[in-house]
Short mmCIF file of C-alpha atoms in Angstrom, two decimals:
data_model
loop_
_atom_site.label_atom_id
_atom_site.label_comp_id
_atom_site.label_asym_id
_atom_site.label_seq_id
_atom_site.Cartn_x
_atom_site.Cartn_y
_atom_site.Cartn_z
CA MET G 1 27.58 13.99 7.69
CA SER G 2 24.50 12.19 8.60
CA THR G 3 22.50 15.60 9.86
CA PRO G 4 21.78 18.10 7.66
CA PHE G 5 22.89 21.44 8.37
CA PRO G 6 21.62 24.91 7.14
CA THR G 7 23.41 26.45 3.87
CA PHE G 8 26.57 28.11 4.65
CA SER G 9 26.26 31.87 4.53
CA GLY G 10 30.04 32.76 5.89
CA PHE G 11 31.65 32.99 9.01
CA PRO G 12 30.32 36.09 11.29
CA GLN G 13 33.11 38.48 12.73
CA SER G 14 31.91 37.46 16.30
CA ALA G 15 33.59 33.99 15.31
CA LEU G 16 36.98 35.64 15.15
CA SER G 17 36.30 37.85 18.05
CA PHE G 18 35.65 34.44 20.18
CA TYR G 19 39.11 33.35 19.29
CA ALA G 20 40.64 36.67 20.04
CA GLU G 21 39.24 36.69 23.53
CA LEU G 22 40.11 32.95 23.95
CA GLU G 23 43.79 33.99 23.40
CA GLU G 24 43.41 36.28 26.23
CA HIS G 25 41.15 33.84 28.40
CA ASN G 26 41.85 30.47 27.93
CA SER G 27 40.38 28.61 30.98
CA ARG G 28 37.54 26.44 31.64
CA ASP G 29 35.38 28.95 33.20
CA TRP G 30 35.89 31.59 30.04
CA TRP G 31 34.83 28.52 27.79
CA LEU G 32 31.90 27.47 29.81
CA ALA G 33 30.62 30.93 29.77
CA HIS G 34 31.02 31.62 26.08
CA LYS G 35 30.11 28.03 24.84
CA ASP G 36 26.95 29.20 23.07
CA ALA G 37 28.72 31.74 20.89
CA TYR G 38 31.08 28.89 19.97
CA GLU G 39 28.48 26.82 18.76
CA ARG G 40 26.57 29.49 17.11
CA ASP G 41 29.56 31.57 15.63
CA VAL G 42 32.03 28.63 14.86
CA ARG G 43 30.80 25.33 15.16
CA GLU G 44 27.69 25.55 13.41
CA PRO G 45 29.23 27.77 10.37
CA MET G 46 32.10 25.57 9.92
CA LEU G 47 29.79 22.05 9.94
CA ALA G 48 27.72 24.16 7.02
CA LEU G 49 30.92 24.85 5.30
CA LEU G 50 31.70 21.14 5.10
CA ASP G 51 28.42 20.01 4.39
CA GLY G 52 28.63 22.24 1.43
CA LEU G 53 31.87 20.69 0.54
CA GLU G 54 30.97 16.95 1.12
CA ASP G 55 29.40 16.05 -2.13
CA GLU G 56 32.88 16.54 -3.89
CA PHE G 57 35.59 16.04 -1.26
CA GLY G 58 34.13 13.56 0.92
CA GLU G 59 33.01 13.67 4.48
CA ALA G 60 35.05 15.48 7.27
CA ARG G 61 36.23 15.28 10.47
CA LEU G 62 35.77 18.29 12.94
CA PHE G 63 38.55 18.46 15.35
CA ARG G 64 37.65 18.79 18.80
CA PRO G 65 37.99 22.34 20.60
CA ASN G 66 40.03 20.70 23.61
CA ARG G 67 43.67 20.37 23.65
CA ASP G 68 45.57 17.40 24.56
CA VAL G 69 47.82 18.86 27.47
CA ARG G 70 49.11 15.59 28.62
CA PHE G 71 52.66 15.90 27.32
CA SER G 72 52.66 19.91 26.75
CA ALA G 73 54.32 22.61 29.04
CA ASP G 74 51.75 24.78 27.91
CA LYS G 75 48.32 23.81 29.68
CA SER G 76 45.91 25.74 28.06
CA PRO G 77 42.79 23.72 27.80
CA TYR G 78 41.41 25.19 24.36
CA LYS G 79 42.83 25.18 20.80
CA THR G 80 42.87 28.88 19.58
CA HIS G 81 41.50 27.73 16.27
CA GLN G 82 38.83 25.46 14.94
CA GLY G 83 40.06 22.97 12.42
CA ALA G 84 38.64 20.33 10.04
CA LEU G 85 40.42 17.57 8.04
CA VAL G 86 38.98 15.67 4.96
CA GLY G 87 41.24 12.18 4.37
CA SER G 88 42.72 9.46 5.84
CA GLY G 89 42.45 9.69 9.65
CA THR G 90 43.89 12.79 11.13
CA VAL G 91 47.35 12.80 8.84
CA LEU G 92 46.65 12.90 5.25
CA GLY G 93 44.08 15.28 3.36
CA TYR G 94 42.37 18.55 2.94
CA TYR G 95 42.30 21.09 5.62
CA VAL G 96 40.62 24.05 6.70
CA GLN G 97 40.16 26.41 9.84
CA VAL G 98 39.08 29.58 11.20
CA SER G 99 40.95 31.49 14.06
CA ALA G 100 41.37 35.10 15.24
CA ASP G 101 43.52 35.51 12.23
CA GLY G 102 40.72 34.56 9.84
CA LEU G 103 40.62 31.79 7.17
CA ARG G 104 43.36 29.11 6.20
CA ALA G 105 42.80 26.14 3.89
CA GLY G 106 45.03 23.86 2.06
CA GLY G 107 45.94 20.23 2.93
CA GLY G 108 49.12 17.83 2.91
CA PHE G 109 49.90 15.30 5.60
CA ARG G 110 51.47 15.11 9.34
CA ALA G 111 53.88 12.50 10.14
CA ALA G 112 52.08 10.44 12.85
CA ASP G 113 54.57 7.87 12.98
CA PRO G 114 57.92 7.31 11.29
CA GLY G 115 56.73 5.17 8.44
CA LEU G 116 54.83 7.77 6.92
CA THR G 117 58.09 9.82 6.50
CA ALA G 118 59.93 7.05 5.18
CA ARG G 119 57.29 6.20 2.61
CA PHE G 120 57.23 9.79 1.50
CA ARG G 121 60.87 10.05 1.30
CA SER G 122 61.25 6.92 -0.51
CA ALA G 123 58.57 8.27 -3.30
CA VAL G 124 60.77 11.62 -3.43
CA ASP G 125 63.87 9.63 -3.90
CA ALA G 126 62.48 7.86 -6.81
CA PRO G 127 62.87 9.49 -10.25
CA SER G 128 59.24 9.41 -11.57
CA SER G 129 57.35 9.84 -8.42
CA GLY G 130 59.88 12.49 -7.19
CA LEU G 131 59.77 14.64 -10.27
CA ARG G 132 56.11 14.55 -10.45
CA LEU G 133 55.87 16.00 -6.72
CA GLU G 134 58.13 18.79 -7.79
CA GLU G 135 55.76 19.87 -10.29
CA VAL G 136 53.15 19.92 -8.14
CA LEU G 137 54.88 21.71 -5.48
CA GLY G 138 56.03 24.28 -8.01
CA ALA G 139 52.65 24.82 -9.53
CA LEU G 140 51.35 25.37 -5.74
CA ARG G 141 54.38 28.08 -5.20
CA ARG G 142 53.34 29.67 -8.53
CA SER G 143 49.83 29.77 -7.04
CA ARG G 144 51.06 31.36 -3.62
CA PHE G 145 50.58 28.53 -1.36
CA GLU G 146 53.09 28.32 1.38
CA LEU G 147 54.79 24.84 2.17
CA LEU G 148 54.88 24.10 5.55
CA GLY G 149 56.00 20.75 7.81
CA GLU G 150 58.77 19.57 10.24
CA LYS G 151 62.13 19.63 8.56
CA VAL G 152 65.49 18.20 9.29
CA LYS G 153 68.39 20.91 8.74
CA THR G 154 70.53 18.61 6.89
CA ALA G 155 70.31 15.71 4.83
CA PRO G 156 67.98 13.01 6.44
CA ARG G 157 70.00 9.53 7.04
CA GLY G 158 70.46 7.54 3.86
CA TYR G 159 70.41 10.40 1.48
CA ALA G 160 73.10 12.26 -0.05
CA ALA G 161 73.23 15.98 0.70
CA ASP G 162 73.54 16.84 -3.05
CA HIS G 163 70.49 14.87 -3.80
CA PRO G 164 68.43 16.83 -6.63
CA ARG G 165 65.36 16.87 -4.25
CA ILE G 166 67.18 17.29 -1.04
CA ASP G 167 64.89 20.47 -0.32
CA THR G 168 61.78 18.13 -0.35
CA LEU G 169 63.66 15.11 1.35
CA ARG G 170 64.19 17.17 4.37
CA HIS G 171 60.67 17.33 5.31
CA LYS G 172 59.46 15.01 7.82
CA GLU G 173 55.86 15.89 6.87
CA LEU G 174 54.37 18.40 4.29
CA MET G 175 51.44 20.75 4.05
CA VAL G 176 50.80 23.51 1.88
CA VAL G 177 48.29 26.38 2.82
CA ARG G 178 46.85 29.61 1.96
CA ASP G 179 46.11 32.24 4.69
CA PHE G 180 43.30 34.42 3.49
CA GLY G 181 43.10 36.63 6.83
CA ALA G 182 39.85 38.27 7.24
CA PRO G 183 38.48 39.84 4.16
CA ALA G 184 34.94 41.15 3.90
CA TRP G 185 33.73 38.08 1.93
CA LEU G 186 34.45 35.75 5.08
CA SER G 187 31.03 36.77 6.20
CA THR G 188 29.57 35.49 3.08
CA ARG G 189 29.21 32.30 1.18
CA ARG G 190 31.90 33.27 -1.05
CA ALA G 191 34.20 31.57 1.71
CA LEU G 192 32.83 28.27 0.97
CA THR G 193 34.17 28.98 -3.09
CA MET G 194 37.40 30.39 -1.68
CA VAL G 195 38.03 27.04 0.39
CA ARG G 196 36.42 24.77 -2.70
CA ASP G 197 39.02 26.33 -5.29
CA THR G 198 42.12 26.24 -2.71
CA TRP G 199 41.19 22.33 -2.14
CA ARG G 200 40.75 21.81 -5.92
CA ALA G 201 44.05 23.38 -6.52
CA VAL G 202 45.46 20.91 -3.66
CA ARG G 203 44.07 17.85 -5.09
CA PRO G 204 47.07 16.79 -7.22
CA LEU G 205 49.21 16.74 -4.03
CA ALA G 206 46.58 15.05 -2.18
CA ASP G 207 46.36 12.52 -5.01
CA TRP G 208 49.98 11.97 -4.95
CA LEU G 209 50.28 11.69 -0.70
CA GLN G 210 47.39 9.16 -1.03
CA GLU G 211 49.26 7.09 -3.73
CA HIS G 212 52.78 7.38 -2.21
CA VAL G 213 52.26 7.90 1.34
CA GLY G 214 48.72 6.70 2.11
CA ALA G 215 49.03 3.21 1.15
CA ASP G 216 50.17 0.76 3.51
#
């Protein structure tokens, strides 16, 4: 980030309250009337958090608060969380967000196009890279990460239903997350430590994805 930010000191409770109220009043008028609270309690602390992590993980992208409603039945104009990503574009890397539910952190990839899914499945299918991924995912599960990502219900086309890694092959995309909720330390600098430790735990997955999915 090119602009220095104040040292991160946590997310105030008012950040969570902001999103709880936004869920009830998701309109442009409400947003404009409370934009100062968003800037002070959400955006600025998030930028400070990302600034404190940049030396180790690289520059982050802060997602816009506006929703893209062009192809959605839900026309609510604003996201009910503030997210940020460190990685390749918007599809691969480390993720953090704050919402009315509190703090979430993790990483992985979203299937922005079929080519990403195809590369992912090819690497899962290959014995060497596939077994390595299963080791990484097993360690993350033991560390109480939740595995997320859209999946097909049966075997994807071209793969046998009895493939030894069929559960992973069903994924079109793959993310791992920790939901911390809203503990007392969320409003302290410890929140940065928790995100840093989470991203460090995710690094083996991020490295695997960068090697096998991120490469063209």
